[in-house]
Coordinates of C-alpha atoms in Angstrom, one line a residue:
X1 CA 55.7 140.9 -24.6
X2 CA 56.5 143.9 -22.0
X3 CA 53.3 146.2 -22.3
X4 CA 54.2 149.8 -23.8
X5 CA 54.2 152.6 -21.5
X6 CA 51.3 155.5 -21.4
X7 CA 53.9 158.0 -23.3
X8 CA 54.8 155.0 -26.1
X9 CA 51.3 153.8 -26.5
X10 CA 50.1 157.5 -27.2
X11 CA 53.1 158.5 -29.8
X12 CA 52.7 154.6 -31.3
X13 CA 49.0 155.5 -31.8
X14 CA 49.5 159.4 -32.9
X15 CA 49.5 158.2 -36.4
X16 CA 46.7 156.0 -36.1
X17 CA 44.2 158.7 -34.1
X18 CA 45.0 161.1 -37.0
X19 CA 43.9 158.6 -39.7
X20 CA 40.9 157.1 -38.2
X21 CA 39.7 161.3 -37.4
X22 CA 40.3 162.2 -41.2
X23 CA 38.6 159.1 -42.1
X24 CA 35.3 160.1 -40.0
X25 CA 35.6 163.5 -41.2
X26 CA 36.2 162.3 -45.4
X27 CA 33.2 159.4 -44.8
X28 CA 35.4 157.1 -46.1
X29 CA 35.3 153.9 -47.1
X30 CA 33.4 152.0 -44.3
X31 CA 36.1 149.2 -43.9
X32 CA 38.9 151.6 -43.9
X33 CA 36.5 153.4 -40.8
X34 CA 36.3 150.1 -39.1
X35 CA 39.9 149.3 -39.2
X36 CA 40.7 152.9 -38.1
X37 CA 38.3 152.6 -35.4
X38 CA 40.0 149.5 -34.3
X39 CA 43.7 150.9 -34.5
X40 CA 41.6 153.6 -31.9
X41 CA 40.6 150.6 -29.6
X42 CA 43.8 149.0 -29.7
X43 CA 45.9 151.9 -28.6
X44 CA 42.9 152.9 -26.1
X45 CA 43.6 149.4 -24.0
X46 CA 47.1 149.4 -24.4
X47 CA 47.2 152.5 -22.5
X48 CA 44.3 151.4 -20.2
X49 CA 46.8 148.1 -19.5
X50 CA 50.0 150.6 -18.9
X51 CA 48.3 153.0 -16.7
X52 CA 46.9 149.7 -14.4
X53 CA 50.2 149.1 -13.6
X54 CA 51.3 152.2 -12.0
X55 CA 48.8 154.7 -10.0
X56 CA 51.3 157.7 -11.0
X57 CA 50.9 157.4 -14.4
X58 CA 46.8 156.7 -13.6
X59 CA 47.3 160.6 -11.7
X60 CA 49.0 162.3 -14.7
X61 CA 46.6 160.8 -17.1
X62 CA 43.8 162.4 -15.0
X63 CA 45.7 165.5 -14.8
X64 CA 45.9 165.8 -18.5
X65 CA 42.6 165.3 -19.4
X66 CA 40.7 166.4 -16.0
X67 CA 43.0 169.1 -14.3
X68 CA 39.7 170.9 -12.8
X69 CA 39.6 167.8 -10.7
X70 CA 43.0 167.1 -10.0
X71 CA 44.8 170.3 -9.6
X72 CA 48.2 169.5 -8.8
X73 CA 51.7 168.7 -10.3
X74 CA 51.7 165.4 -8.4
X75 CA 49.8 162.9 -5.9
X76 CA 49.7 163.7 -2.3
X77 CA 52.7 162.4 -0.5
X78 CA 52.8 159.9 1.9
X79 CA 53.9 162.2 4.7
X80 CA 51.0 164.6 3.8
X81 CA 48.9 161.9 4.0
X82 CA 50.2 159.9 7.4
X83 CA 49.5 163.8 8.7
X84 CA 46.1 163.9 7.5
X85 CA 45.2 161.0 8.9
X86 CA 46.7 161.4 12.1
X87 CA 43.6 163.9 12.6
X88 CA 41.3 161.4 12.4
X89 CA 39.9 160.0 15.6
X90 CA 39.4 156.1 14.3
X91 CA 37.3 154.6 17.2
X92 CA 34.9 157.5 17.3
X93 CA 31.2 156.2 16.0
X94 CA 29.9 157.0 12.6
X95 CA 31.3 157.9 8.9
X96 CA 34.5 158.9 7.7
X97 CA 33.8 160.2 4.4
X98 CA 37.2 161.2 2.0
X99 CA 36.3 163.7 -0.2
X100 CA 38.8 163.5 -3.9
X101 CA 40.4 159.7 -3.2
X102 CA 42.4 159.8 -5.9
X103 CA 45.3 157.1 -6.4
X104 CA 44.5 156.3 -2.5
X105 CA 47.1 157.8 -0.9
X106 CA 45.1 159.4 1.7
X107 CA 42.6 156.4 1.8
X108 CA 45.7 153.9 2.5
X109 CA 46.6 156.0 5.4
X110 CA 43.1 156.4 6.8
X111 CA 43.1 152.2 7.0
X112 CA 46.5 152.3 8.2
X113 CA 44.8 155.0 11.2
X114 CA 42.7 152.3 11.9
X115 CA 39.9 153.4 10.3
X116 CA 37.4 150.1 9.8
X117 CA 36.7 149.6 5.6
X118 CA 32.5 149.1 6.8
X119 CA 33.2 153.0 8.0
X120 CA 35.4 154.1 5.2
X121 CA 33.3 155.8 2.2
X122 CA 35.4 157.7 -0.9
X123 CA 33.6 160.3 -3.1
X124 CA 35.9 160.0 -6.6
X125 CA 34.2 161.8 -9.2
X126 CA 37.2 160.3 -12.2
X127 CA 35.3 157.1 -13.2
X128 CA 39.0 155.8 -14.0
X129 CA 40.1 156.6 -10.3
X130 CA 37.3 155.2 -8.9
X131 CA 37.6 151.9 -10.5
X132 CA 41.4 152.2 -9.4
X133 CA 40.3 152.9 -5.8
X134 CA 37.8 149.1 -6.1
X135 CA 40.9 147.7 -7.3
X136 CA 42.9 148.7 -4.8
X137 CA 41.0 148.8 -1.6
X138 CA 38.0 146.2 -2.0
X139 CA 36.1 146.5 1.3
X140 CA 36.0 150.3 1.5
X141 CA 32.5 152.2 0.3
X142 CA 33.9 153.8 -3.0
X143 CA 31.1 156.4 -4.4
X144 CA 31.7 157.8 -8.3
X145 CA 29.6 160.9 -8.0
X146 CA 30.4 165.1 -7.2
X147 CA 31.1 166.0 -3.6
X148 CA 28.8 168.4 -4.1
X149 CA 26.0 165.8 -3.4
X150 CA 27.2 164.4 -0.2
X151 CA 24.4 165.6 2.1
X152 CA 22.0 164.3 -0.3
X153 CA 23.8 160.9 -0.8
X154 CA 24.5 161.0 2.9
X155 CA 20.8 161.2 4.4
X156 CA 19.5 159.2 1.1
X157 CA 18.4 155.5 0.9
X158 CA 21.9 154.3 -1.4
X159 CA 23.8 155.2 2.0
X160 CA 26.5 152.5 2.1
X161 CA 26.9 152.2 6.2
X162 CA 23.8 152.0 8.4
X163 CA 23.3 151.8 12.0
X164 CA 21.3 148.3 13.5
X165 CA 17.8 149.9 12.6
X166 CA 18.5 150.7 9.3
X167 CA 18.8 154.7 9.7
X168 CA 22.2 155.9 7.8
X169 CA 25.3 157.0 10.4
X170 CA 26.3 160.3 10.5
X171 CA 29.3 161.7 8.9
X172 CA 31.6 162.3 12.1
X173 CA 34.5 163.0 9.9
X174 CA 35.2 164.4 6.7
X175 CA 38.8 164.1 4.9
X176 CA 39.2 166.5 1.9
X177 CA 41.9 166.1 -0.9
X178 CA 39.7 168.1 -3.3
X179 CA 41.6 171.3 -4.9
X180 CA 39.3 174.0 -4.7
X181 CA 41.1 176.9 -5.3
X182 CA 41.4 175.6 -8.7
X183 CA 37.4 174.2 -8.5
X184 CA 34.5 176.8 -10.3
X185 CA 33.4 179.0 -7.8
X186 CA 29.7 177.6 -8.2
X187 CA 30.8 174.1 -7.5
X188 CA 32.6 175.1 -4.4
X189 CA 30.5 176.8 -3.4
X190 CA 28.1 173.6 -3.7
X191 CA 30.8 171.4 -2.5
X192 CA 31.2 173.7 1.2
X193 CA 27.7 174.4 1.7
X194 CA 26.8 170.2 0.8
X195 CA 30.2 169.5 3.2
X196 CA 29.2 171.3 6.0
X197 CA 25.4 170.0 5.6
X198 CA 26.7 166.9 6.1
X199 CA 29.1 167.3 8.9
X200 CA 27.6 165.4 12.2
X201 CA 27.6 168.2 15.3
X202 CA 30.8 167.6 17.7
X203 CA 32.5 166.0 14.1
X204 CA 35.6 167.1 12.4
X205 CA 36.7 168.5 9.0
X206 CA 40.5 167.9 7.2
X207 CA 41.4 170.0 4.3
X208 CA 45.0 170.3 2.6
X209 CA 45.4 173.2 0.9
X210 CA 48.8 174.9 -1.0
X211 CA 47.9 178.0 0.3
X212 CA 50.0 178.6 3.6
X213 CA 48.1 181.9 4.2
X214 CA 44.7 183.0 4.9
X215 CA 41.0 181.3 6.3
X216 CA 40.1 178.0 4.8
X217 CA 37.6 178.5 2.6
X218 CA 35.5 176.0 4.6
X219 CA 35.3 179.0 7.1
X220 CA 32.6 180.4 4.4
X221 CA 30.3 177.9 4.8
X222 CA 29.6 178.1 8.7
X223 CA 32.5 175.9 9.5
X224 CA 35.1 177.2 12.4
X225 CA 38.8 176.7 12.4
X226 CA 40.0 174.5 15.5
X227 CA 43.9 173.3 14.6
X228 CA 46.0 173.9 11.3
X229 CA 49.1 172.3 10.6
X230 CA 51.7 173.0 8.2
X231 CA 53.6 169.8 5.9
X232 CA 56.8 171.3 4.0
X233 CA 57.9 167.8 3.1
X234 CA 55.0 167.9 0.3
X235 CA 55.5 169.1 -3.1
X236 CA 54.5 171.6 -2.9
X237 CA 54.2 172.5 0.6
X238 CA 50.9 172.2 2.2
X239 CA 48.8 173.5 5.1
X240 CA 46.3 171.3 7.1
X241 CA 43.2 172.9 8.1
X242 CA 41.1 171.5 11.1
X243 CA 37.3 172.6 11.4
X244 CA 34.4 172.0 12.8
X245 CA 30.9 173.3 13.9
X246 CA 31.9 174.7 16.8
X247 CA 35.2 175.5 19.0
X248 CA 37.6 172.4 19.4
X249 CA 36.9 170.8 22.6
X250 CA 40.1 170.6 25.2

């Protein structure tokens, strides 16, 4: 039997969510509360079992119900991502740390960069993506907690990759899908200030953003702009901002 889709499950279950609320709300009888709490479960994995077969509607179901944390109409595109990535200096020592995995777009073209899995760590604060991202990409480090912690998780003793005398590598490169535009302004500013923290000296930092105008906000935090490149084959178009600690080396 084919499983329903995200949209079926949901209108299938519509009925079913409104009865077992009013039957909370009325203290009902308790077995007509457990059977309406079942219907609940039931529709709860059907959709759990839809969404695990396609990352898309895994994105949209974060977007609905978490659009502080997504905030935007779709995943990033593969070009976006390829572009991203390209950025990313693969054989240099130490961390890559990507910042918002998502579905794994950007993570899948990090690995195809040649970025080893050992050296790959992914900050996802969705629990639901970040149990996608294990799924998907089993021998990367994949982190459920808030950007906003990175220096701490970075210099702390639950540090996934450590050099040969036990002391955690640096973060040499940071790759950032988050939307902060559309973040609080107290969290960002946590999220910049913890970012650049974390940033190794001489190492580099990737933000996409949808605004094709103006400083990266990363520029706030201490951070200098080195390179930025635009990708109009996203939807929507994006910019690619290139920072760092310092002036780009030539």
């Amino acid at each position: 039997m084919p499983l329903p889709t995200p949209r079926s499950a949901f209108r299938n279950g519509d009925a079913r969510l409104r009865t077992a609320l009013a039957a909370r709300r009325n203290g009902g009888p308790p077995l007509a509360v457990r059977a309406a709490r079942a219907s609940v479960a039931r529709v709860r994995r059907a959709v759990d079992h839809a969404v695990a077969r396609s990352p898309q509607s895994l994105f949209l179901r974060e977007l609905v119900t978490q659009p502080g944390t997504v905030g935007a109409i779709c995943a990033s595109s593969p070009r976006l991502a390829a572009r991203m990535a390209a950025w990313v200096d693969a054989a240099a020592p130490g961390v890559v740390v990507e910042l918002g995995g998502g579905t794994g777009v950007i993570t899948a073209a990090l690995l195809a960069r040649g970025v080893a899995p050992e050296r790959l760590v992914v900050i996802e604060q969705s629990a639901a993506l970040a149990a996608h991202l294990r799924r998907r990409f089993p021998h990367i480090h994949v982190v459920h907690g808030d950007a906003a912690e990175l220096a701490r998780l970075a210099a702390g003793a639950d540090w996934p990759c450590r050099g040969a005398d036990g002391a955690p590598l640096p973060v040499q490169c940071i790759v950032s899908g988050l939307p902060l535009l559309s973040i609080p302004l107290p969290v960002r500013q946590r999220i910049l200030q913890a970012g650049a923290q974390a940033l190794a000296p001489g190492g580099r930092l990737l933000q996409f953003t949808y605004a094709m105008r103006g400083p990266s906000l990363w520029q706030g935090a201490g951070l200098v702009g080195q390179a930025r490149e635009r990708v109009l084959a996203n939807l929507p178009p994006a910019r690619i901002d290139v920072l760092g600690h310092g002036a780009a080396a030539h």
